[in-house]
């Protein structure tokens, strides 16, 4: 699985855990909803700045974002 797919899958997993839509997450992060869709589907190479915005919008510490089996080799 590519790193883009892993990051997207993690964002989707965390978003679903807190029960918000892509649109709500995008609004909270102040980015476009279609961007969130593309990231979650592994079609977008996300920037560090936008990853930080999404992680902040998900209200988790940045280090916890990578605390997932997806990122363990």
Backbone as ProteinMPNN parsed JSONL, in Angstrom:
{"seq_chain_A": "XXXXXXXXXXXXXXXXXXXXXXXXXXXXXXXXXXXXXXXXXXXXXXXXXXXXXXXXXXXXXXXXXXXXXXXXX", "coords_chain_A": {"N_chain_A": [[0.851, -1.174, 0.0], [0.585, 2.22, -0.818], [2.146, 5.177, 0.579], [0.513, 7.401, 0.338], [-2.021, 6.211, 0.229], [-2.083, 5.005, 2.751], [-2.016, 7.231, 4.485], [-4.378, 8.512, 3.718], [-6.257, 6.534, 4.374], [-5.958, 6.482, 7.131], [-6.806, 9.068, 7.867], [-9.495, 8.905, 7.102], [-10.346, 6.828, 8.79], [-10.013, 8.008, 11.365], [-11.718, 10.197, 11.088], [-14.19, 8.919, 10.776], [-14.352, 7.705, 13.287], [-14.901, 9.86, 14.967], [-17.225, 10.634, 13.933], [-17.858, 12.524, 11.856], [-18.606, 14.202, 8.758], [-16.966, 14.266, 5.502], [-17.219, 16.806, 4.483], [-17.674, 18.361, 6.798], [-15.227, 17.97, 8.118], [-13.47, 19.088, 6.245], [-14.365, 21.768, 6.255], [-13.763, 22.47, 8.884], [-10.997, 22.222, 8.825], [-10.436, 24.106, 7.013], [-10.093, 23.622, 4.247], [-10.706, 22.447, 0.877], [-13.528, 20.331, 0.259], [-13.383, 18.403, -1.796], [-10.703, 17.982, -1.942], [-10.201, 16.651, 0.474], [-11.612, 14.297, -0.059], [-10.083, 13.271, -2.206], [-7.623, 12.885, -0.892], [-8.325, 10.989, 1.09], [-8.884, 8.866, -0.558], [-6.434, 8.226, -1.545], [-5.508, 9.546, -3.781], [-4.268, 11.937, -3.842], [-1.323, 13.749, -3.261], [-0.594, 14.697, -0.301], [0.253, 17.771, 1.32], [2.54, 18.675, 3.948], [1.635, 20.84, 5.418], [-1.161, 20.802, 4.928], [-1.749, 18.305, 5.959], [-1.232, 18.765, 8.632], [-3.278, 20.643, 9.171], [-5.545, 19.002, 8.845], [-5.123, 17.04, 10.817], [-5.169, 18.643, 13.092], [-7.84, 19.48, 12.887], [-9.07, 17.071, 13.348], [-8.609, 16.859, 15.955], [-6.524, 15.555, 17.386], [-3.309, 14.706, 18.791], [-0.456, 15.355, 16.743], [1.531, 13.36, 16.709], [0.067, 11.114, 17.418], [-1.374, 10.565, 15.172], [0.205, 8.985, 13.519], [0.369, 6.722, 15.009], [-0.519, 3.928, 14.405], [-1.393, 0.698, 13.095], [-1.115, 0.762, 10.336], [1.17, 2.228, 9.781], [3.267, 0.827, 10.809], [6.013, -1.19, 10.169]], "CA_chain_A": [[0.0, 0.0, 0.0], [1.386, 3.441, -0.907], [2.039, 6.081, 1.728], [-0.68, 8.233, 0.113], [-3.183, 5.408, 0.609], [-2.04, 4.823, 4.204], [-2.399, 8.498, 5.114], [-5.801, 8.703, 3.444], [-7.021, 5.561, 5.151], [-5.902, 6.904, 8.535], [-7.681, 10.231, 8.013], [-10.871, 8.411, 7.032], [-10.591, 6.062, 10.022], [-10.18, 8.942, 12.478], [-12.924, 10.989, 10.825], [-15.342, 8.07, 11.079], [-14.391, 7.49, 14.733], [-15.542, 10.994, 15.637], [-18.555, 10.746, 13.356], [-18.123, 13.73, 11.058], [-18.551, 14.022, 7.314], [-15.823, 14.868, 4.827], [-17.48, 18.239, 4.375], [-17.45, 18.969, 8.116], [-13.783, 17.96, 8.356], [-12.878, 20.077, 5.339], [-14.698, 23.097, 6.766], [-13.01, 22.675, 10.12], [-9.588, 22.35, 8.453], [-10.374, 25.207, 6.054], [-9.645, 23.156, 2.933], [-11.817, 22.043, 0.019], [-14.026, 18.977, 0.493], [-12.903, 17.475, -2.829], [-9.325, 17.666, -1.564], [-10.303, 15.611, 1.5], [-12.015, 13.079, -0.763], [-8.928, 12.764, -2.943], [-6.631, 12.413, 0.081], [-8.824, 9.75, 1.686], [-8.835, 7.807, -1.57], [-5.055, 8.013, -1.954], [-5.268, 10.133, -5.098], [-3.636, 13.25, -3.694], [-0.097, 13.789, -2.477], [-0.907, 15.746, 0.669], [1.374, 18.534, 1.858], [2.68, 18.64, 5.407], [0.769, 21.883, 5.964], [-2.551, 20.34, 4.905], [-1.86, 17.198, 6.908], [-1.338, 19.378, 9.958], [-4.623, 21.209, 9.282], [-6.51, 17.91, 9.023], [-4.894, 16.432, 12.131], [-5.711, 19.596, 14.075], [-9.307, 19.431, 12.786], [-9.474, 15.803, 13.95], [-8.378, 17.082, 17.383], [-5.613, 14.577, 17.985], [-1.913, 15.12, 18.663], [0.145, 14.952, 15.472], [2.247, 12.087, 16.884], [-0.915, 10.031, 17.49], [-1.847, 10.258, 13.827], [1.024, 7.899, 12.987], [0.306, 5.592, 15.921], [-1.507, 3.037, 13.769], [-0.758, -0.437, 12.432], [-0.814, 1.119, 8.939], [2.493, 2.838, 9.659], [4.274, -0.074, 11.378], [6.536, -2.116, 9.154]], "C_chain_A": [[0.9, 1.243, 0.0], [1.196, 4.294, 0.346], [0.829, 7.001, 1.569], [-1.933, 7.489, 0.552], [-3.239, 5.216, 2.121], [-2.49, 6.077, 4.94], [-3.897, 8.733, 4.929], [-6.676, 7.78, 4.264], [-7.068, 5.969, 6.626], [-6.81, 8.11, 8.786], [-9.137, 9.779, 8.029], [-11.254, 7.662, 8.306], [-10.857, 6.997, 11.197], [-11.427, 9.794, 12.311], [-14.168, 10.189, 11.179], [-15.476, 7.81, 12.579], [-15.095, 8.635, 15.456], [-16.888, 11.344, 15.0], [-18.839, 12.035, 12.611], [-17.962, 13.408, 9.572], [-17.255, 14.612, 6.75], [-15.996, 16.383, 4.751], [-17.225, 18.949, 5.697], [-15.96, 19.034, 8.434], [-13.096, 19.022, 7.502], [-13.147, 21.495, 5.834], [-13.882, 23.434, 8.004], [-11.529, 22.912, 9.835], [-9.347, 23.51, 7.487], [-9.687, 24.798, 4.746], [-10.87, 22.659, 2.16], [-12.224, 20.59, 0.284], [-13.503, 17.995, -0.541], [-11.447, 17.085, -2.575], [-9.312, 16.547, -0.53], [-10.671, 14.275, 0.859], [-10.824, 12.455, -1.477], [-7.85, 12.218, -2.013], [-7.075, 11.07, 0.665], [-8.765, 8.579, 0.709], [-7.438, 7.576, -2.138], [-4.716, 8.589, -3.314], [-4.515, 11.458, -5.032], [-2.387, 13.114, -2.84], [-0.21, 14.97, -1.52], [0.359, 16.45, 1.145], [1.402, 18.396, 3.38], [1.752, 19.672, 6.052], [-0.689, 21.429, 6.006], [-2.758, 19.146, 5.823], [-2.005, 17.746, 8.321], [-2.729, 19.978, 10.176], [-5.659, 20.12, 9.551], [-6.354, 17.257, 10.39], [-5.41, 17.35, 13.229], [-7.235, 19.552, 14.075], [-9.858, 18.138, 13.391], [-9.26, 15.812, 15.472], [-7.608, 15.954, 18.059], [-4.193, 15.135, 17.894], [-1.311, 14.569, 17.37], [0.834, 13.596, 15.593], [1.287, 10.897, 16.92], [-1.46, 9.647, 16.12], [-1.097, 9.047, 13.267], [1.079, 6.678, 13.895], [-0.807, 4.653, 15.462], [-0.762, 1.88, 13.134], [-0.409, -0.16, 10.971], [0.601, 1.598, 8.745], [3.587, 1.998, 10.287], [4.731, -1.048, 10.302], [6.873, -3.436, 9.765]], "O_chain_A": [[1.876, 1.297, 0.748], [0.214, 4.147, 1.074], [0.185, 7.347, 2.56], [-2.814, 8.076, 1.179], [-4.318, 5.258, 2.712], [-3.254, 5.999, 5.903], [-4.595, 9.108, 5.871], [-7.712, 8.191, 4.785], [-8.096, 5.817, 7.285], [-7.504, 8.166, 9.801], [-9.92, 10.22, 8.871], [-12.352, 7.839, 8.834], [-11.817, 6.801, 11.942], [-12.119, 10.081, 13.288], [-15.091, 10.709, 11.806], [-16.591, 7.707, 13.09], [-15.802, 8.413, 16.439], [-17.596, 12.235, 15.468], [-19.935, 12.585, 12.716], [-17.268, 12.464, 9.195], [-16.546, 15.356, 7.429], [-15.043, 17.141, 4.933], [-16.626, 20.023, 5.717], [-15.481, 20.038, 8.961], [-12.242, 19.764, 7.988], [-12.245, 22.333, 5.831], [-13.378, 24.548, 8.148], [-10.88, 23.705, 10.518], [-8.204, 23.852, 7.183], [-8.833, 25.51, 4.217], [-11.942, 22.475, 2.736], [-11.373, 19.729, 0.505], [-13.204, 16.852, -0.196], [-11.013, 15.994, -2.946], [-8.522, 15.608, -0.63], [-10.099, 13.24, 1.202], [-10.586, 11.252, -1.366], [-7.23, 11.197, -2.315], [-6.287, 10.126, 0.727], [-8.611, 7.43, 1.12], [-7.271, 6.821, -3.096], [-3.742, 8.171, -3.939], [-4.168, 12.03, -6.066], [-2.401, 12.437, -1.812], [0.052, 16.112, -1.9], [1.398, 15.821, 1.348], [0.401, 18.044, 4.005], [1.158, 19.415, 7.099], [-1.378, 21.645, 7.003], [-3.832, 18.991, 6.405], [-2.808, 17.246, 9.11], [-3.297, 19.834, 11.259], [-6.545, 20.295, 10.387], [-7.348, 16.953, 11.049], [-6.022, 16.886, 14.191], [-7.858, 19.584, 15.136], [-10.984, 18.115, 13.889], [-9.677, 14.892, 16.176], [-7.973, 15.47, 19.131], [-3.904, 15.948, 17.016], [-1.622, 13.452, 16.957], [0.737, 12.769, 14.686], [1.647, 9.797, 16.501], [-1.95, 8.533, 15.931], [-1.694, 8.188, 12.619], [1.763, 5.703, 13.583], [-1.885, 4.598, 16.054], [0.371, 2.044, 12.682], [0.501, -0.784, 10.427], [1.185, 1.408, 7.677], [4.743, 2.421, 10.299], [3.911, -1.654, 9.612], [7.326, -4.342, 9.066]]}, "name": "protein", "num_of_chains": 1, "seq": "XXXXXXXXXXXXXXXXXXXXXXXXXXXXXXXXXXXXXXXXXXXXXXXXXXXXXXXXXXXXXXXXXXXXXXXXX"}
